[in-house]
């Protein structure tokens, strides 16, 4: 019997924009300009928690979270980087990397459920994705 194919959860697909696929994870940009916010989703079916991944892939995911964290730090110089794998609303394993600034729309509270999201206009989205790719590519090649 063939293994189930990876499929991105519908809520993640609705809330984000594709940036690129790394070795393990799909990198997504949350469609909310108020917060520089990436989401990494391992391209493995049926994963709910980090420990569901094989040991080597757990470490690979950590490496990829690090790549993306450095990319956000280089781009937006945050006061704090928040990294979390919660999954209370979306059961598919995914890791949030959120660049926070003192005085942002939610500071110092969590970004979830604060105000109305501000979607990226087309040109701003293209620019942000290009900036992210320029930062992530060298780290991913390692």
Short mmCIF file of C-alpha atoms in Angstrom, two decimals:
data_model
loop_
_atom_site.label_atom_id
_atom_site.label_comp_id
_atom_site.label_asym_id
_atom_site.label_seq_id
_atom_site.Cartn_x
_atom_site.Cartn_y
_atom_site.Cartn_z
CA UNK A 1 0.00 0.00 0.00
CA UNK A 2 1.39 3.42 -0.97
CA UNK A 3 1.99 6.04 1.68
CA UNK A 4 -0.52 8.88 1.82
CA UNK A 5 0.54 11.97 -0.09
CA UNK A 6 1.20 15.28 1.61
CA UNK A 7 -1.67 17.73 1.39
CA UNK A 8 -1.62 21.19 2.91
CA UNK A 9 -4.43 21.77 5.41
CA UNK A 10 -7.17 23.93 3.90
CA UNK A 11 -6.89 26.61 6.61
CA UNK A 12 -3.16 27.00 6.06
CA UNK A 13 -3.72 27.19 2.31
CA UNK A 14 -6.37 29.89 2.79
CA UNK A 15 -4.31 32.02 5.20
CA UNK A 16 -0.88 31.94 3.56
CA UNK A 17 1.19 32.35 0.41
CA UNK A 18 3.70 29.79 -0.87
CA UNK A 19 7.33 30.91 -0.58
CA UNK A 20 9.29 27.74 -1.40
CA UNK A 21 9.86 24.12 -0.51
CA UNK A 22 12.94 23.28 1.53
CA UNK A 23 14.26 19.73 1.84
CA UNK A 24 11.55 18.81 4.35
CA UNK A 25 9.19 21.71 4.92
CA UNK A 26 7.02 23.95 2.80
CA UNK A 27 7.64 27.58 3.71
CA UNK A 28 4.56 29.78 3.76
CA UNK A 29 4.09 33.49 4.40
CA UNK A 30 1.10 34.44 6.56
CA UNK A 31 -1.09 36.87 4.64
CA UNK A 32 -0.98 39.62 7.25
CA UNK A 33 1.35 42.56 6.67
CA UNK A 34 1.17 43.57 10.33
CA UNK A 35 3.43 40.69 11.34
CA UNK A 36 6.38 39.24 9.38
CA UNK A 37 5.31 35.62 9.87
CA UNK A 38 6.46 32.39 8.28
CA UNK A 39 4.95 28.96 8.71
CA UNK A 40 6.89 25.79 7.99
CA UNK A 41 4.92 22.64 7.23
CA UNK A 42 6.76 19.33 6.90
CA UNK A 43 5.67 17.69 3.65
CA UNK A 44 4.69 14.46 5.36
CA UNK A 45 1.16 13.12 5.58
CA UNK A 46 -0.47 12.51 8.95
CA UNK A 47 1.95 14.48 11.12
CA UNK A 48 0.36 16.24 14.09
CA UNK A 49 3.23 16.73 16.54
CA UNK A 50 6.98 17.26 16.12
CA UNK A 51 7.67 13.86 17.71
CA UNK A 52 5.60 12.16 14.98
CA UNK A 53 8.46 12.81 12.56
CA UNK A 54 11.32 10.32 12.38
CA UNK A 55 14.26 11.43 14.52
CA UNK A 56 16.40 12.68 11.62
CA UNK A 57 13.49 14.70 10.24
CA UNK A 58 12.87 16.30 13.63
CA UNK A 59 16.40 17.65 13.45
CA UNK A 60 16.02 18.65 9.80
CA UNK A 61 12.89 20.63 10.67
CA UNK A 62 14.81 22.42 13.43
CA UNK A 63 17.52 23.33 10.89
CA UNK A 64 14.90 24.69 8.50
CA UNK A 65 13.24 26.71 11.29
CA UNK A 66 16.68 28.16 11.98
CA UNK A 67 17.16 29.11 8.27
CA UNK A 68 13.83 30.91 8.26
CA UNK A 69 14.42 32.57 11.61
CA UNK A 70 17.72 34.00 10.39
CA UNK A 71 16.01 35.18 7.18
CA UNK A 72 13.33 37.07 9.10
CA UNK A 73 15.89 38.53 11.49
CA UNK A 74 18.02 39.79 8.61
CA UNK A 75 15.03 41.30 6.81
CA UNK A 76 13.05 43.00 9.55
CA UNK A 77 15.38 43.27 12.56
CA UNK A 78 12.74 42.23 15.13
CA UNK A 79 12.92 42.86 18.84
CA UNK A 80 11.90 39.23 19.38
CA UNK A 81 11.45 36.10 17.26
CA UNK A 82 8.60 33.86 18.38
CA UNK A 83 8.83 30.21 17.31
CA UNK A 84 5.97 27.86 18.13
CA UNK A 85 4.32 24.63 17.06
CA UNK A 86 0.84 24.79 18.57
CA UNK A 87 -1.68 23.16 16.27
CA UNK A 88 -4.73 23.72 18.43
CA UNK A 89 -6.78 25.09 15.52
CA UNK A 90 -5.03 23.32 12.62
CA UNK A 91 -4.07 19.73 13.45
CA UNK A 92 -1.40 19.42 10.74
CA UNK A 93 2.13 19.81 12.10
CA UNK A 94 3.36 23.32 11.35
CA UNK A 95 5.81 25.73 12.98
CA UNK A 96 5.22 29.47 13.28
CA UNK A 97 8.18 31.86 13.04
CA UNK A 98 6.92 35.33 13.87
CA UNK A 99 9.09 38.46 13.94
CA UNK A 100 7.82 40.77 16.66
CA UNK A 101 8.48 44.45 17.26
CA UNK A 102 7.79 46.40 20.42
CA UNK A 103 4.67 48.38 19.59
CA UNK A 104 3.36 46.08 16.84
CA UNK A 105 -0.40 45.57 16.59
CA UNK A 106 -0.40 42.83 19.24
CA UNK A 107 2.63 43.62 21.40
CA UNK A 108 3.28 42.13 23.91
CA UNK A 109 0.43 39.64 23.50
CA UNK A 110 0.29 36.73 21.04
CA UNK A 111 -0.52 37.61 17.42
CA UNK A 112 -3.50 35.29 17.18
CA UNK A 113 -6.93 36.89 17.20
CA UNK A 114 -5.74 40.48 17.45
CA UNK A 115 -7.57 42.94 15.21
CA UNK A 116 -8.19 42.45 11.51
CA UNK A 117 -5.50 41.01 9.29
CA UNK A 118 -4.01 43.25 6.64
CA UNK A 119 -3.51 41.19 3.45
CA UNK A 120 -0.46 41.84 1.30
CA UNK A 121 -1.16 43.86 -1.85
CA UNK A 122 0.20 42.10 -4.95
CA UNK A 123 3.36 44.22 -5.31
CA UNK A 124 4.21 44.07 -1.60
CA UNK A 125 3.70 40.30 -1.59
CA UNK A 126 6.02 39.83 -4.56
CA UNK A 127 8.66 42.05 -2.95
CA UNK A 128 8.46 40.27 0.44
CA UNK A 129 8.69 36.83 -1.20
CA UNK A 130 11.74 37.90 -3.21
CA UNK A 131 13.40 39.26 -0.06
CA UNK A 132 12.68 36.02 1.80
CA UNK A 133 13.99 33.86 -1.03
CA UNK A 134 17.18 35.88 -1.21
CA UNK A 135 17.76 35.26 2.52
CA UNK A 136 16.61 31.62 2.69
CA UNK A 137 18.35 30.29 -0.45
CA UNK A 138 21.97 30.63 0.81
CA UNK A 139 21.11 29.07 4.18
CA UNK A 140 19.20 26.20 2.56
CA UNK A 141 22.17 25.41 0.30
CA UNK A 142 24.28 25.39 3.42
#
